[in-house]
Amino acid sequence: MADCLFCNIAAGKVPSNKLYEDDQLLAFYDLNPQAPVHFLVIPKKHIDSAAVLTEEDAPLLGHVFATIAKLCKELGCDGGYRVVTNVGEDGGQSVKHLHFHVLAKRSLAWPPG
Ligand code: 5GP
Ligand code: ZN
């Protein structure tokens, strides 16, 4: 989608601090980090949010979580980490392209605000 920020980041039209890339995914550091490690994982294809995922997206989602596990291991997130995907207005989603926040290297409170 031409006017989607994360589509433009995935296409390299908007610069990002890239952590990992393959044919399906891009991982890059969040511009406004909420933890010592805070990166985003996005599918390269445009998906509005987790609300429109279907059973057919299962391989993509498996790849997302396997990639997150690999990256967290490489980054030494030995104390654990949190994966969050915000959905819609009440979920606090500001960019309407599916993305997974990965936060690590501090103790994270629960429940969220
Ligand atoms: P959401 O609020 O939609 O769950 O998360 C969007 C995230 O994208 C926010 O944490 C925000 O800091 C991040 N973000 C917004 N614009 C940019 C950008 O241009 N580059 C990067 N790296 N992160 C961005
Ligand atoms: Zn998009």
PDB file of C-alpha atoms and ligand atoms in Angstrom:
ATOM      1  CA  MET A   1       0.000   0.000   0.000  1.00  0.00           C
ATOM      2  CA  ALA A   2       1.552   3.234  -1.202  1.00  0.00           C
ATOM      3  CA  ASP A   3       0.511   5.355   1.764  1.00  0.00           C
ATOM      4  CA  CYS A   4       1.396   2.800   4.466  1.00  0.00           C
ATOM      5  CA  LEU A   5       4.474   3.680   6.560  1.00  0.00           C
ATOM      6  CA  PHE A   6       5.491   0.075   7.243  1.00  0.00           C
ATOM      7  CA  CYS A   7       4.989  -0.954   3.583  1.00  0.00           C
ATOM      8  CA  ASN A   8       7.367   1.863   2.710  1.00  0.00           C
ATOM      9  CA  ILE A   9       9.863   0.725   5.365  1.00  0.00           C
ATOM     10  CA  ALA A  10       9.597  -2.861   4.033  1.00  0.00           C
ATOM     11  CA  ALA A  11      10.265  -1.565   0.506  1.00  0.00           C
ATOM     12  CA  GLY A  12      13.288   0.452   1.688  1.00  0.00           C
ATOM     13  CA  LYS A  13      11.631   3.727   0.678  1.00  0.00           C
ATOM     14  CA  VAL A  14      11.652   4.924   4.301  1.00  0.00           C
ATOM     15  CA  PRO A  15      14.887   4.241   6.209  1.00  0.00           C
ATOM     16  CA  SER A  16      14.940   2.034   9.304  1.00  0.00           C
ATOM     17  CA  ASN A  17      17.488   0.579  11.684  1.00  0.00           C
ATOM     18  CA  LYS A  18      17.242  -2.945  10.294  1.00  0.00           C
ATOM     19  CA  LEU A  19      17.893  -6.003  12.427  1.00  0.00           C
ATOM     20  CA  TYR A  20      16.814  -8.826  10.113  1.00  0.00           C
ATOM     21  CA  GLU A  21      15.262  -9.285   6.690  1.00  0.00           C
ATOM     22  CA  ASP A  22      14.162 -12.183   4.508  1.00  0.00           C
ATOM     23  CA  ASP A  23      11.664 -12.639   1.698  1.00  0.00           C
ATOM     24  CA  GLN A  24       8.676 -12.546   4.060  1.00  0.00           C
ATOM     25  CA  LEU A  25       9.680 -10.438   7.067  1.00  0.00           C
ATOM     26  CA  LEU A  26      11.524  -7.373   8.221  1.00  0.00           C
ATOM     27  CA  ALA A  27      12.674  -6.685  11.787  1.00  0.00           C
ATOM     28  CA  PHE A  28      13.800  -3.185  12.713  1.00  0.00           C
ATOM     29  CA  TYR A  29      14.296  -1.167  15.879  1.00  0.00           C
ATOM     30  CA  ASP A  30      11.419   0.964  17.131  1.00  0.00           C
ATOM     31  CA  LEU A  31      11.936   4.723  16.742  1.00  0.00           C
ATOM     32  CA  ASN A  32      10.630   5.314  20.269  1.00  0.00           C
ATOM     33  CA  PRO A  33      11.959   2.378  22.312  1.00  0.00           C
ATOM     34  CA  GLN A  34      10.100   1.362  25.457  1.00  0.00           C
ATOM     35  CA  ALA A  35      12.788  -1.035  26.687  1.00  0.00           C
ATOM     36  CA  PRO A  36      16.572  -1.450  26.197  1.00  0.00           C
ATOM     37  CA  VAL A  37      15.680  -3.857  23.376  1.00  0.00           C
ATOM     38  CA  HIS A  38      12.568  -2.876  21.410  1.00  0.00           C
ATOM     39  CA  PHE A  39      12.194  -3.969  17.831  1.00  0.00           C
ATOM     40  CA  LEU A  40       9.278  -4.548  15.479  1.00  0.00           C
ATOM     41  CA  VAL A  41       8.677  -7.526  13.207  1.00  0.00           C
ATOM     42  CA  ILE A  42       6.450  -6.942  10.189  1.00  0.00           C
ATOM     43  CA  PRO A  43       5.323  -9.077   7.286  1.00  0.00           C
ATOM     44  CA  LYS A  44       6.456  -7.517   4.006  1.00  0.00           C
ATOM     45  CA  LYS A  45       2.978  -7.979   2.581  1.00  0.00           C
ATOM     46  CA  HIS A  46       0.386  -5.557   3.847  1.00  0.00           C
ATOM     47  CA  ILE A  47      -1.984  -6.952   6.488  1.00  0.00           C
ATOM     48  CA  ASP A  48      -4.030  -4.366   8.409  1.00  0.00           C
ATOM     49  CA  SER A  49      -3.777  -6.010  11.827  1.00  0.00           C
ATOM     50  CA  ALA A  50      -4.127  -9.319  13.667  1.00  0.00           C
ATOM     51  CA  ALA A  51      -7.896  -8.861  13.403  1.00  0.00           C
ATOM     52  CA  VAL A  52      -7.877  -9.964   9.755  1.00  0.00           C
ATOM     53  CA  LEU A  53      -5.593 -12.995  10.100  1.00  0.00           C
ATOM     54  CA  THR A  54      -6.935 -16.349   8.930  1.00  0.00           C
ATOM     55  CA  GLU A  55      -5.870 -19.994   9.170  1.00  0.00           C
ATOM     56  CA  GLU A  56      -3.971 -19.472   5.927  1.00  0.00           C
ATOM     57  CA  ASP A  57      -1.605 -17.121   7.708  1.00  0.00           C
ATOM     58  CA  ALA A  58      -0.424 -19.883  10.081  1.00  0.00           C
ATOM     59  CA  PRO A  59       2.907 -20.487   8.233  1.00  0.00           C
ATOM     60  CA  LEU A  60       3.676 -16.763   8.213  1.00  0.00           C
ATOM     61  CA  LEU A  61       2.925 -16.485  11.937  1.00  0.00           C
ATOM     62  CA  GLY A  62       5.050 -19.535  12.713  1.00  0.00           C
ATOM     63  CA  HIS A  63       7.878 -17.884  10.829  1.00  0.00           C
ATOM     64  CA  VAL A  64       7.336 -14.627  12.749  1.00  0.00           C
ATOM     65  CA  PHE A  65       7.623 -16.336  16.140  1.00  0.00           C
ATOM     66  CA  ALA A  66      10.540 -18.574  15.132  1.00  0.00           C
ATOM     67  CA  THR A  67      12.370 -15.475  13.865  1.00  0.00           C
ATOM     68  CA  ILE A  68      11.638 -13.586  17.085  1.00  0.00           C
ATOM     69  CA  ALA A  69      13.009 -16.510  19.123  1.00  0.00           C
ATOM     70  CA  LYS A  70      16.168 -16.599  16.974  1.00  0.00           C
ATOM     71  CA  LEU A  71      16.737 -12.836  17.180  1.00  0.00           C
ATOM     72  CA  CYS A  72      16.154 -12.744  20.944  1.00  0.00           C
ATOM     73  CA  LYS A  73      18.673 -15.538  21.389  1.00  0.00           C
ATOM     74  CA  GLU A  74      21.208 -13.687  19.241  1.00  0.00           C
ATOM     75  CA  LEU A  75      20.623 -10.461  21.202  1.00  0.00           C
ATOM     76  CA  GLY A  76      21.120 -12.273  24.512  1.00  0.00           C
ATOM     77  CA  CYS A  77      17.625 -11.685  25.858  1.00  0.00           C
ATOM     78  CA  ASP A  78      18.193 -14.487  28.342  1.00  0.00           C
ATOM     79  CA  GLY A  79      15.883 -13.052  30.987  1.00  0.00           C
ATOM     80  CA  GLY A  80      12.895 -13.321  28.679  1.00  0.00           C
ATOM     81  CA  TYR A  81      10.978 -10.948  26.484  1.00  0.00           C
ATOM     82  CA  ARG A  82       7.483  -9.810  25.587  1.00  0.00           C
ATOM     83  CA  VAL A  83       5.767  -9.981  22.186  1.00  0.00           C
ATOM     84  CA  VAL A  84       2.836  -7.607  21.684  1.00  0.00           C
ATOM     85  CA  THR A  85       0.591  -6.849  18.755  1.00  0.00           C
ATOM     86  CA  ASN A  86      -1.800  -3.952  19.249  1.00  0.00           C
ATOM     87  CA  VAL A  87      -5.119  -4.168  17.392  1.00  0.00           C
ATOM     88  CA  GLY A  88      -7.378  -1.242  16.598  1.00  0.00           C
ATOM     89  CA  GLU A  89      -8.097   1.891  18.560  1.00  0.00           C
ATOM     90  CA  ASP A  90      -8.696   0.304  21.967  1.00  0.00           C
ATOM     91  CA  GLY A  91      -5.634  -1.896  21.480  1.00  0.00           C
ATOM     92  CA  GLY A  92      -3.488   1.194  20.899  1.00  0.00           C
ATOM     93  CA  GLN A  93      -2.564   0.442  17.273  1.00  0.00           C
ATOM     94  CA  SER A  94      -1.149   3.578  15.659  1.00  0.00           C
ATOM     95  CA  VAL A  95       0.302   2.049  12.450  1.00  0.00           C
ATOM     96  CA  LYS A  96      -2.269   0.077  10.477  1.00  0.00           C
ATOM     97  CA  HIS A  97       0.114  -2.614   9.212  1.00  0.00           C
ATOM     98  CA  LEU A  98       0.450  -5.799  11.283  1.00  0.00           C
ATOM     99  CA  HIS A  99       3.502  -5.604  13.539  1.00  0.00           C
ATOM    100  CA  PHE A 100       4.827  -7.420  16.552  1.00  0.00           C
ATOM    101  CA  HIS A 101       6.631  -5.428  19.228  1.00  0.00           C
ATOM    102  CA  VAL A 102       9.450  -7.333  20.933  1.00  0.00           C
ATOM    103  CA  LEU A 103      10.547  -5.825  24.246  1.00  0.00           C
ATOM    104  CA  ALA A 104      13.403  -7.105  26.389  1.00  0.00           C
ATOM    105  CA  LYS A 105      16.245  -6.420  28.831  1.00  0.00           C
ATOM    106  CA  ARG A 106      14.111  -4.893  31.561  1.00  0.00           C
ATOM    107  CA  SER A 107      11.481  -6.271  33.878  1.00  0.00           C
ATOM    108  CA  LEU A 108       8.112  -5.560  32.236  1.00  0.00           C
ATOM    109  CA  ALA A 109       5.037  -4.815  34.323  1.00  0.00           C
ATOM    110  CA  TRP A 110       1.754  -6.665  34.004  1.00  0.00           C
ATOM    111  CA  PRO A 111      -1.077  -5.860  33.489  1.00  0.00           C
ATOM    112  CA  PRO A 112      -0.413  -3.150  30.877  1.00  0.00           C
ATOM    113  CA  GLY A 113      -2.037   0.242  31.259  1.00  0.00           C
TER     114      GLY A 113
HETATM  115  P1  5GP B   1       1.610   0.661  17.505  1.00  0.00           P
HETATM  116  O1  5GP B   1       1.343   1.863  18.359  1.00  0.00           O
HETATM  117  O2  5GP B   1       0.890   0.769  16.172  1.00  0.00           O
HETATM  118  O3  5GP B   1       1.413  -0.651  18.181  1.00  0.00           O
HETATM  119  O4  5GP B   1       3.167   0.695  17.213  1.00  0.00           O
HETATM  120  C1  5GP B   1       3.753   1.476  16.224  1.00  0.00           C
HETATM  121  C2  5GP B   1       5.189   1.620  16.605  1.00  0.00           C
HETATM  122  O5  5GP B   1       5.900   2.104  15.476  1.00  0.00           O
HETATM  123  C3  5GP B   1       5.449   2.614  17.738  1.00  0.00           C
HETATM  124  O6  5GP B   1       6.103   1.959  18.814  1.00  0.00           O
HETATM  125  C4  5GP B   1       6.323   3.687  17.089  1.00  0.00           C
HETATM  126  O7  5GP B   1       7.328   4.158  17.956  1.00  0.00           O
HETATM  127  C5  5GP B   1       6.888   2.970  15.895  1.00  0.00           C
HETATM  128  N1  5GP B   1       7.165   3.833  14.765  1.00  0.00           N
HETATM  129  C6  5GP B   1       6.334   4.768  14.219  1.00  0.00           C
HETATM  130  N2  5GP B   1       6.902   5.330  13.151  1.00  0.00           N
HETATM  131  C7  5GP B   1       8.119   4.723  13.000  1.00  0.00           C
HETATM  132  C8  5GP B   1       9.179   4.893  12.051  1.00  0.00           C
HETATM  133  O8  5GP B   1       9.122   5.686  11.114  1.00  0.00           O
HETATM  134  N3  5GP B   1      10.275   4.101  12.224  1.00  0.00           N
HETATM  135  C9  5GP B   1      10.382   3.198  13.247  1.00  0.00           C
HETATM  136  N4  5GP B   1      11.517   2.483  13.332  1.00  0.00           N
HETATM  137  N5  5GP B   1       9.392   3.023  14.149  1.00  0.00           N
HETATM  138  C10 5GP B   1       8.283   3.771  14.020  1.00  0.00           C
HETATM  139 ZN    ZN B   2       1.436  -1.720   4.917  1.00  0.00          ZN
END
